[in-house]
Short mmCIF file of C-alpha atoms in Angstrom, two decimals:
data_model
loop_
_atom_site.label_atom_id
_atom_site.label_comp_id
_atom_site.label_asym_id
_atom_site.label_seq_id
_atom_site.Cartn_x
_atom_site.Cartn_y
_atom_site.Cartn_z
CA UNK V 265 -62.50 152.74 -155.19
CA UNK V 266 -62.01 150.19 -152.34
CA UNK V 267 -65.78 150.00 -151.88
CA UNK V 268 -66.39 149.12 -155.69
CA UNK V 269 -63.88 146.49 -155.80
CA UNK V 270 -65.02 144.93 -152.60
CA UNK V 271 -68.68 144.73 -153.88
CA UNK V 272 -67.45 143.23 -157.26
CA UNK V 273 -65.45 140.75 -155.42
CA UNK V 274 -68.56 139.74 -153.49
CA UNK V 275 -70.65 139.63 -156.73
CA UNK V 276 -67.85 137.27 -158.14
CA UNK V 277 -67.88 135.24 -155.05
CA UNK V 278 -71.53 134.72 -155.31
CA UNK V 279 -71.29 133.62 -158.96
CA UNK V 280 -68.62 130.91 -157.92
CA UNK V 281 -70.88 129.65 -155.04
CA UNK V 282 -73.88 129.66 -157.44
CA UNK V 283 -71.91 127.76 -160.00
CA UNK V 284 -70.75 125.02 -157.40
CA UNK V 285 -74.33 124.72 -156.05
CA UNK V 286 -76.07 124.57 -159.55
CA UNK V 287 -73.43 122.12 -160.76
CA UNK V 288 -74.19 119.81 -157.64
CA UNK V 289 -78.01 120.07 -158.42
CA UNK V 290 -77.32 118.85 -162.06
CA UNK V 291 -74.91 116.15 -160.68
CA UNK V 292 -77.34 114.55 -158.58
CA UNK V 293 -80.07 114.77 -160.97
CA UNK V 294 -81.99 117.29 -158.90
CA UNK V 295 -83.33 118.71 -162.32
CA UNK V 296 -85.32 115.64 -162.91
CA UNK V 297 -85.90 113.52 -159.67
CA UNK V 298 -88.93 115.70 -158.74
CA UNK V 299 -90.95 113.77 -161.30
CA UNK V 300 -90.81 110.78 -158.88
CA UNK V 301 -92.87 112.69 -156.51
CA UNK V 302 -95.54 113.78 -159.15
CA UNK V 303 -98.20 111.19 -157.68
CA UNK V 304 -96.87 110.71 -154.30
CA UNK V 305 -99.31 110.81 -151.59
CA UNK V 306 -96.98 112.90 -149.29
CA UNK V 307 -97.02 115.73 -151.85
CA UNK V 308 -98.71 118.57 -150.04
CA UNK V 309 -101.66 120.23 -151.62
CA UNK V 310 -101.21 123.80 -152.51
CA UNK V 311 -103.46 126.78 -152.53
CA UNK V 312 -102.23 129.25 -155.34
CA UNK V 313 -103.22 133.09 -154.40
CA UNK V 314 -103.45 135.53 -157.17
CA UNK V 315 -104.07 139.04 -156.27
CA UNK V 316 -105.40 141.17 -158.91
CA UNK V 317 -105.75 144.93 -159.28
CA UNK V 318 -106.98 146.16 -162.59
CA UNK V 319 -105.69 142.98 -164.48
CA UNK V 320 -108.50 142.80 -167.08
CA UNK V 321 -106.17 142.28 -169.75
CA UNK V 322 -104.31 139.15 -168.27
CA UNK V 323 -106.27 137.58 -165.42
CA UNK V 324 -108.49 135.20 -167.43
CA UNK V 325 -105.64 133.84 -169.57
CA UNK V 326 -103.45 133.44 -166.57
CA UNK V 327 -106.17 131.55 -164.65
CA UNK V 328 -106.53 129.29 -167.64
CA UNK V 329 -102.72 128.74 -167.73
CA UNK V 330 -102.52 127.73 -163.91
CA UNK V 331 -105.22 125.25 -164.31
CA UNK V 332 -102.64 123.29 -166.56
CA UNK V 333 -100.05 122.94 -163.92
CA UNK V 334 -98.55 119.73 -163.42
CA UNK V 335 -99.59 119.06 -159.69
CA UNK V 336 -101.58 116.51 -158.29
CA UNK V 337 -104.00 118.51 -155.99
CA UNK V 338 -104.02 122.32 -155.87
CA UNK V 339 -106.68 125.28 -155.92
CA UNK V 340 -106.55 128.54 -157.54
CA UNK V 341 -107.73 131.47 -155.44
CA UNK V 342 -107.99 134.85 -157.38
CA UNK V 343 -108.44 137.94 -155.27
CA UNK V 344 -110.04 141.01 -156.78
CA UNK V 345 -108.65 143.81 -154.61
CA UNK V 346 -111.42 146.22 -155.58
CA UNK V 347 -110.29 146.55 -159.20
CA UNK V 348 -111.76 149.71 -161.15
CA UNK V 349 -111.63 148.21 -164.55
CA UNK V 350 -113.37 145.11 -165.81
CA UNK V 351 -111.39 142.57 -163.86
CA UNK V 352 -114.32 141.21 -161.85
CA UNK V 353 -116.78 141.28 -164.81
CA UNK V 354 -114.26 139.05 -166.89
CA UNK V 355 -113.71 136.49 -164.43
CA UNK V 356 -117.49 136.16 -163.64
CA UNK V 357 -118.27 135.80 -167.45
CA UNK V 358 -115.26 133.60 -168.37
CA UNK V 359 -115.96 131.05 -165.58
CA UNK V 360 -119.66 131.42 -165.01
CA UNK V 361 -119.13 132.01 -161.34
CA UNK V 362 -121.98 132.55 -158.82
CA UNK V 363 -121.78 133.67 -155.11
CA UNK V 364 -121.36 131.11 -152.35
CA UNK V 365 -121.42 130.99 -148.60
CA UNK V 366 -117.76 130.76 -147.37
CA UNK V 367 -117.10 128.50 -144.44
CA UNK V 368 -113.46 129.10 -143.84
CA UNK V 369 -112.02 130.41 -140.75
CA UNK V 370 -110.60 133.94 -140.99
CA UNK V 371 -107.18 134.20 -138.82
CA UNK V 372 -106.19 137.19 -140.64
CA UNK V 373 -107.87 140.52 -140.66
CA UNK V 374 -108.56 142.14 -144.12
CA UNK V 375 -110.63 144.72 -145.82
CA UNK V 376 -114.44 143.82 -146.29
CA UNK V 377 -114.79 140.69 -148.57
CA UNK V 378 -118.04 141.53 -150.59
CA UNK V 379 -118.44 137.88 -151.88
CA UNK V 380 -116.75 134.58 -152.80
CA UNK V 381 -117.63 132.89 -156.08
CA UNK V 382 -117.44 129.33 -157.32
CA UNK V 383 -118.58 127.15 -160.36
CA UNK V 384 -118.80 123.15 -159.89
CA UNK V 385 -117.48 123.15 -163.42
CA UNK V 386 -114.05 124.42 -161.98
CA UNK V 387 -113.89 122.72 -158.72
CA UNK V 388 -110.40 124.04 -157.79
CA UNK V 389 -111.16 127.79 -158.66
CA UNK V 390 -112.43 129.97 -155.81
CA UNK V 391 -112.91 133.75 -156.73
CA UNK V 392 -112.79 136.47 -153.81
CA UNK V 393 -114.17 139.93 -154.52
CA UNK V 394 -113.15 142.37 -151.78
CA UNK V 395 -112.62 146.22 -151.04
CA UNK V 396 -109.32 147.69 -151.93
CA UNK V 397 -106.67 147.21 -149.40
CA UNK V 398 -103.53 146.54 -151.29
CA UNK V 399 -101.44 143.51 -152.35
CA UNK V 400 -100.57 142.54 -148.81
CA UNK V 401 -104.30 142.74 -147.78
CA UNK V 402 -105.25 140.66 -150.92
CA UNK V 403 -102.87 137.94 -149.91
CA UNK V 404 -104.12 137.85 -146.24
CA UNK V 405 -107.78 137.23 -147.90
CA UNK V 406 -106.63 134.66 -150.01
CA UNK V 407 -105.00 132.89 -147.09
CA UNK V 408 -108.27 133.09 -145.25
CA UNK V 409 -110.03 131.57 -148.09
CA UNK V 410 -107.53 128.78 -148.70
CA UNK V 411 -107.94 125.19 -147.60
CA UNK V 412 -104.36 123.81 -148.03
CA UNK V 413 -101.30 123.57 -145.77
CA UNK V 414 -99.16 125.40 -148.33
CA UNK V 415 -99.77 128.45 -150.39
CA UNK V 416 -98.10 130.07 -153.41
CA UNK V 417 -98.18 133.83 -154.04
CA UNK V 418 -98.26 134.72 -157.76
CA UNK V 419 -98.52 137.93 -159.71
CA UNK V 420 -101.54 138.15 -161.92
CA UNK V 421 -99.31 138.81 -165.10
CA UNK V 422 -96.92 135.92 -164.51
CA UNK V 423 -96.71 132.50 -166.00
CA UNK V 424 -95.40 129.25 -164.60
CA UNK V 425 -93.89 126.48 -166.52
CA UNK V 426 -95.91 123.31 -166.09
CA UNK V 427 -93.61 121.63 -163.71
CA UNK V 428 -92.48 124.81 -161.67
CA UNK V 429 -94.85 124.15 -158.80
CA UNK V 430 -93.92 120.37 -158.69
CA UNK V 431 -90.35 121.31 -158.28
CA UNK V 432 -91.16 123.76 -155.20
CA UNK V 433 -93.66 121.37 -153.71
CA UNK V 434 -90.98 118.71 -153.81
CA UNK V 435 -88.71 120.74 -151.55
CA UNK V 436 -91.26 120.51 -148.74
CA UNK V 437 -91.17 116.61 -148.95
CA UNK V 438 -87.58 116.35 -149.13
CA UNK V 439 -86.79 118.53 -146.02
CA UNK V 440 -89.77 118.97 -143.66
CA UNK V 441 -88.02 121.87 -142.12
CA UNK V 442 -88.58 123.91 -145.20
CA UNK V 443 -91.03 126.80 -144.51
CA UNK V 444 -90.44 128.94 -147.67
CA UNK V 445 -89.17 127.99 -151.31
CA UNK V 446 -88.67 130.50 -154.01
CA UNK V 447 -88.55 130.15 -157.78
CA UNK V 448 -86.49 131.74 -160.64
CA UNK V 449 -88.19 134.61 -162.37
CA UNK V 450 -87.31 135.45 -165.91
CA UNK V 451 -88.56 138.38 -168.09
CA UNK V 452 -91.28 137.03 -170.39
CA UNK V 453 -90.96 140.06 -172.89
CA UNK V 454 -90.63 138.73 -176.45
CA UNK V 455 -91.67 135.32 -175.41
CA UNK V 456 -94.38 133.14 -177.25
CA UNK V 457 -97.40 131.81 -175.18
CA UNK V 458 -99.91 129.47 -176.61
CA UNK V 459 -102.97 128.44 -174.64
CA UNK V 460 -101.34 130.08 -171.41
CA UNK V 461 -98.15 127.84 -171.70
CA UNK V 462 -94.79 129.46 -172.48
CA UNK V 463 -93.48 127.89 -175.57
CA UNK V 464 -90.43 129.45 -177.13
CA UNK V 465 -88.17 132.47 -176.15
CA UNK V 466 -87.39 135.43 -178.32
CA UNK V 467 -85.26 138.34 -177.13
CA UNK V 468 -87.42 141.30 -176.39
CA UNK V 469 -87.25 144.30 -178.98
CA UNK V 470 -86.55 147.08 -176.61
CA UNK V 471 -83.05 147.77 -175.13
CA UNK V 472 -84.44 148.53 -171.85
CA UNK V 473 -86.20 144.82 -171.62
CA UNK V 474 -82.85 143.35 -172.75
CA UNK V 475 -81.06 145.14 -169.95
CA UNK V 476 -83.58 143.79 -167.38
CA UNK V 477 -83.25 140.30 -168.86
CA UNK V 478 -79.39 140.33 -168.02
CA UNK V 479 -80.10 141.83 -164.77
CA UNK V 480 -82.64 139.01 -163.66
CA UNK V 481 -80.16 136.42 -164.53
CA UNK V 482 -77.51 138.00 -162.41
CA UNK V 483 -79.74 138.78 -159.42
CA UNK V 484 -81.59 135.42 -159.15
CA UNK V 485 -79.00 132.84 -160.35
CA UNK V 486 -76.01 134.55 -158.66
CA UNK V 487 -77.57 136.34 -155.79
CA UNK V 488 -80.40 134.23 -154.48
CA UNK V 489 -78.83 130.88 -155.25
CA UNK V 490 -75.75 131.96 -153.18
CA UNK V 491 -77.76 133.25 -150.32
CA UNK V 492 -79.91 130.22 -150.36
CA UNK V 493 -76.87 127.95 -149.58
CA UNK V 494 -76.37 129.62 -146.41
CA UNK V 495 -80.21 129.59 -145.47
CA UNK V 496 -80.05 133.51 -145.33
CA UNK V 497 -81.99 134.48 -148.34
CA UNK V 498 -83.91 137.63 -147.20
CA UNK V 499 -86.36 137.71 -150.13
CA UNK V 500 -88.60 135.52 -152.13
CA UNK V 501 -90.08 137.17 -155.28
CA UNK V 502 -93.74 138.20 -154.98
CA UNK V 503 -93.89 136.88 -158.39
CA UNK V 504 -93.49 133.16 -157.32
CA UNK V 505 -92.94 131.71 -153.93
CA UNK V 506 -94.41 128.81 -151.80
CA UNK V 507 -95.00 129.21 -148.07
CA UNK V 508 -95.97 127.01 -145.16
CA UNK V 509 -99.39 128.80 -144.37
CA UNK V 510 -99.41 128.06 -140.62
CA UNK V 511 -95.82 129.77 -140.35
CA UNK V 512 -97.20 132.93 -142.12
CA UNK V 513 -100.40 132.71 -139.91
CA UNK V 514 -98.06 132.46 -136.71
CA UNK V 515 -96.05 135.65 -137.62
CA UNK V 516 -99.35 137.65 -138.41
CA UNK V 517 -99.60 137.52 -142.09
CA UNK V 518 -98.52 140.07 -144.59
CA UNK V 519 -97.81 143.55 -143.24
CA UNK V 520 -100.35 145.96 -145.04
CA UNK V 521 -98.38 149.08 -144.32
CA UNK V 522 -95.41 148.34 -146.49
CA UNK V 523 -94.87 148.09 -150.33
CA UNK V 524 -91.99 145.60 -149.83
CA UNK V 525 -94.24 142.70 -148.63
CA UNK V 526 -92.27 139.99 -150.48
CA UNK V 527 -89.06 140.82 -148.50
CA UNK V 528 -90.61 141.90 -145.31
CA UNK V 529 -92.56 138.48 -144.79
CA UNK V 530 -89.44 136.58 -145.42
CA UNK V 531 -87.25 138.52 -142.84
CA UNK V 532 -90.05 138.31 -140.22
CA UNK V 533 -90.12 134.63 -140.77
CA UNK V 534 -86.37 134.42 -140.15
CA UNK V 535 -86.54 136.56 -137.17
CA UNK V 536 -89.40 134.47 -135.67
CA UNK V 537 -87.79 131.09 -136.17
CA UNK V 538 -84.56 132.02 -134.90
CA UNK V 539 -85.68 134.05 -132.09
CA UNK V 540 -87.90 130.80 -130.96
CA UNK V 541 -85.11 128.58 -131.94
CA UNK V 542 -87.07 126.59 -134.42
CA UNK V 543 -85.14 124.68 -137.26
CA UNK V 544 -86.06 125.83 -140.56
CA UNK V 545 -85.07 126.34 -144.18
CA UNK V 546 -85.81 128.92 -146.69
CA UNK V 547 -84.84 127.68 -150.09
CA UNK V 548 -84.19 128.86 -153.81
CA UNK V 549 -84.85 126.50 -156.50
CA UNK V 550 -83.43 127.53 -159.79
CA UNK V 551 -85.13 125.08 -161.77
CA UNK V 552 -88.86 126.24 -160.76
CA UNK V 553 -89.37 128.99 -163.44
CA UNK V 554 -91.84 131.76 -163.48
CA UNK V 555 -92.00 134.24 -166.45
CA UNK V 556 -93.05 137.57 -165.66
CA UNK V 557 -93.55 140.98 -167.59
CA UNK V 558 -90.55 143.68 -167.32
CA UNK V 559 -91.45 147.27 -167.54
CA UNK V 560 -91.37 148.37 -171.06
CA UNK V 561 -90.18 152.00 -170.70
CA UNK V 562 -87.52 153.85 -168.59
CA UNK V 563 -90.11 155.88 -166.59
CA UNK V 564 -91.78 152.35 -165.72
CA UNK V 565 -88.53 150.94 -164.66
CA UNK V 566 -87.88 153.92 -162.60
CA UNK V 567 -91.22 153.54 -160.76
CA UNK V 568 -90.26 149.98 -160.16
CA UNK V 569 -86.74 150.43 -158.85
CA UNK V 570 -87.87 153.34 -156.58
CA UNK V 571 -90.52 151.22 -155.11
CA UNK V 572 -88.00 148.15 -154.81
CA UNK V 573 -85.56 150.66 -152.92
CA UNK V 574 -88.38 152.04 -150.62
CA UNK V 575 -89.31 148.39 -149.69
CA UNK V 576 -85.80 147.50 -149.09
CA UNK V 577 -85.28 150.42 -146.73
CA UNK V 578 -88.59 149.84 -145.00
CA UNK V 579 -87.77 146.51 -144.15
CA UNK V 580 -84.30 146.97 -143.09
CA UNK V 581 -85.28 150.05 -140.72
CA UNK V 582 -87.93 147.97 -139.10
CA UNK V 583 -85.49 145.01 -138.49
CA UNK V 584 -82.51 147.23 -137.70
CA UNK V 585 -82.08 144.90 -134.48
CA UNK V 586 -80.91 142.15 -136.45
CA UNK V 587 -77.87 144.03 -137.74
CA UNK V 588 -74.54 142.18 -136.40
CA UNK V 589 -76.55 140.40 -133.77
CA UNK V 590 -74.97 137.05 -133.28
CA UNK V 591 -78.47 135.64 -132.00
CA UNK V 592 -79.73 135.74 -135.54
CA UNK V 593 -76.65 133.72 -136.98
CA UNK V 594 -76.09 134.36 -140.71
CA UNK V 595 -79.09 136.63 -141.05
CA UNK V 596 -77.74 138.87 -138.47
CA UNK V 597 -74.02 138.71 -139.14
CA UNK V 598 -74.10 138.57 -143.00
CA UNK V 599 -77.33 138.90 -144.77
CA UNK V 600 -78.65 142.08 -143.03
CA UNK V 601 -75.31 143.86 -143.06
CA UNK V 602 -74.59 143.10 -146.51
CA UNK V 603 -78.23 144.49 -147.41
CA UNK V 604 -77.48 147.60 -145.48
CA UNK V 605 -74.04 148.37 -146.78
CA UNK V 606 -74.26 147.33 -150.59
CA UNK V 607 -78.06 147.03 -151.59
CA UNK V 608 -79.26 150.09 -149.50
CA UNK V 609 -76.32 152.41 -149.01
CA UNK V 610 -74.39 151.28 -151.95
CA UNK V 611 -76.57 153.32 -154.38
CA UNK V 612 -75.59 156.45 -152.26
CA UNK V 613 -71.86 155.68 -152.24
CA UNK V 614 -72.01 155.00 -156.03
CA UNK V 615 -74.06 158.44 -156.83
CA UNK V 616 -71.75 160.26 -154.62
CA UNK V 617 -68.81 158.95 -156.78
CA UNK V 618 -70.57 160.31 -160.00
CA UNK V 619 -70.06 163.82 -158.58
CA UNK V 620 -66.89 163.60 -156.34
CA UNK V 621 -64.84 161.97 -159.11
CA UNK V 622 -65.36 164.52 -161.89
CA UNK V 623 -64.83 167.41 -159.30
CA UNK V 624 -61.52 165.72 -158.13
CA UNK V 625 -60.27 165.68 -161.76
CA UNK V 626 -61.36 169.31 -162.30
CA UNK V 627 -59.66 170.40 -159.17
CA UNK V 628 -56.43 168.39 -160.15
CA UNK V 629 -56.94 166.03 -157.11
CA UNK V 630 -57.23 162.88 -159.10
CA UNK V 631 -54.54 161.60 -161.57
CA UNK V 632 -56.21 161.22 -165.17
CA UNK V 633 -54.38 158.02 -165.67
CA UNK V 634 -55.45 156.66 -162.35
CA UNK V 635 -59.20 157.60 -163.17
CA UNK V 636 -58.95 155.95 -166.52
CA UNK V 637 -57.55 152.71 -165.22
CA UNK V 638 -60.08 152.66 -162.43
CA UNK V 639 -63.05 153.25 -164.72
CA UNK V 640 -61.85 150.46 -166.94
CA UNK V 641 -61.36 147.90 -164.04
CA UNK V 642 -64.74 148.83 -162.69
CA UNK V 643 -66.14 148.37 -166.16
CA UNK V 644 -64.61 145.12 -166.47
CA UNK V 645 -65.41 143.80 -163.20
CA UNK V 646 -69.25 144.81 -164.22
CA UNK V 647 -69.01 142.95 -167.28
CA UNK V 648 -67.53 139.95 -165.77
CA UNK V 649 -70.61 139.72 -163.46
CA UNK V 650 -73.04 140.25 -166.19
CA UNK V 651 -71.28 137.53 -168.19
CA UNK V 652 -71.39 135.18 -164.95
CA UNK V 653 -75.24 135.59 -164.93
CA UNK V 654 -75.55 134.49 -168.37
CA UNK V 655 -73.20 131.42 -167.94
CA UNK V 656 -75.26 130.29 -164.93
CA UNK V 657 -78.42 130.55 -166.96
CA UNK V 658 -77.16 128.32 -169.47
CA UNK V 659 -75.47 125.93 -167.05
CA UNK V 660 -78.60 125.18 -165.30
CA UNK V 661 -79.44 122.86 -168.73
CA UNK V 662 -82.69 124.77 -168.81
CA UNK V 663 -81.35 127.28 -171.06
CA UNK V 664 -84.06 128.44 -173.71
CA UNK V 665 -81.75 130.79 -175.56
CA UNK V 666 -79.95 130.19 -178.80
CA UNK V 667 -76.04 130.87 -179.22
CA UNK V 668 -77.12 134.14 -181.09
CA UNK V 669 -79.39 135.23 -178.35
CA UNK V 670 -76.47 134.51 -175.78
CA UNK V 671 -74.23 136.78 -177.93
CA UNK V 672 -76.67 139.58 -178.16
CA UNK V 673 -77.53 139.51 -174.28
CA UNK V 674 -73.67 139.40 -173.60
CA UNK V 675 -73.56 142.47 -175.65
CA UNK V 676 -76.10 144.17 -173.59
CA UNK V 677 -74.20 142.83 -170.47
CA UNK V 678 -71.41 145.16 -171.69
CA UNK V 679 -73.56 148.08 -172.60
CA UNK V 680 -75.55 148.22 -169.17
CA UNK V 681 -72.45 149.40 -167.81
CA UNK V 682 -72.46 152.59 -169.59
CA UNK V 683 -75.80 154.41 -168.86
CA UNK V 684 -78.18 151.95 -167.81
CA UNK V 685 -76.62 150.88 -164.51
CA UNK V 686 -76.06 154.50 -163.53
CA UNK V 687 -79.68 155.29 -164.20
CA UNK V 688 -80.88 152.51 -162.05
CA UNK V 689 -78.68 153.71 -159.23
CA UNK V 690 -79.96 157.12 -159.44
CA UNK V 691 -83.64 155.60 -159.32
CA UNK V 692 -82.74 153.73 -156.22
CA UNK V 693 -81.34 156.90 -154.40
CA UNK V 694 -84.42 158.90 -155.57
CA UNK V 695 -86.60 156.14 -153.83
CA UNK V 696 -84.58 156.62 -150.51
CA UNK V 697 -84.78 160.47 -150.74
CA UNK V 698 -88.64 160.20 -151.29
CA UNK V 699 -89.03 157.40 -148.76
CA UNK V 700 -91.67 158.88 -146.52
CA UNK V 701 -93.71 159.95 -149.70
CA UNK V 702 -93.50 156.52 -151.49
CA UNK V 703 -93.50 154.18 -148.59
CA UNK V 704 -97.41 153.53 -149.10
CA UNK V 705 -97.36 154.24 -152.69
CA UNK V 706 -97.31 151.30 -155.10
CA UNK V 707 -97.29 153.25 -158.33
CA UNK V 708 -98.65 152.07 -161.64
CA UNK V 709 -96.64 150.33 -164.51
CA UNK V 710 -98.10 150.09 -168.24
CA UNK V 711 -98.43 146.48 -169.05
CA UNK V 712 -99.60 144.70 -172.33
CA UNK V 713 -101.28 141.40 -172.54
CA UNK V 714 -99.18 138.22 -172.09
CA UNK V 715 -100.60 136.20 -174.68
CA UNK V 716 -100.30 134.42 -177.83
#
């Protein structure tokens, strides 16, 4: 009981911190001041790296979408990681690409690159065709092919809003110690996309997709905003984040033996910078929005959440030296212990409760009135936390939902506490139990075309 209350109180504290932070951002005009940097000569050019594996349904449309981004200088680097479908053929055909000699330095070791393709009609598009090595290997190949000091990693099925890249690029001008900046990821299911640009928002039809929408608001707007305040955010979503290239090269690039590469690289950067006493910032920018597909079935959600938990466990085990280590400041004393106690072991504690509480009731060890009151209190705290995420979404003044949609999602914020949350927790524990089996297995998720 005490564990659940403590965790809920931490979540509520995160919401309060995030509310204060977002309110300050809005008050000082952060949501609009980035436009003054649009044509700034100081704005650093960015290489957008899109790893693609069997993305024939989305890749061409996504590239066309990214070409319309509001940013003065950027290049798109699509890395085909040994796809077995028609990803390669569709890229070659759509952009009339032809092979070229690549003169770039290759500081990171990768699987064999077959060819690099180009077309002068699309001067900022580079297409790298390589043998399969996994997402991390594809990102490293993209870094090798890049020309610019910043790079952004993007999923092939994600869509950026026109100004999202500008908002993140702006962070590297305002504070030159910034080494990583992450954006807000939202569920695109149900949205309307025209010519590759996200135009309007509709709630997804399936309950499983609506539950995820509520989850993402809570996780990103409450969790990551609050951790960003103390420069102790441990993960930047693989769907959308911008990095200083040299820093990533200095720490050795992405590890290819983990499926939690998005968390692992950020934790490694924290460890490297703190160990070498280099001033740095890892930032979260709630106004830089990326739309991504959420799984459309419970089985696919299961695959995703097991993978996330395996990635979390793998990273925490690898960096266990950080826990309660004052040398690593907030990272060692707060962020890593929190992830051990609540994000990793919390799932085990919760599932244990699913069995021990009914057993205690049957054996007469637990008072029925006490159980009912505890259940109601835990449910109310969960509902409050879900509502907090929805309120934060609207308060960003970037809210795209109507009042009716907010009410509908609020209902799902209530319902998720009675079945969905428990299923997610079980999936997480399953991932931990099967850690050794799953640690090098990505798992496939069915997707549909993100389109008009």
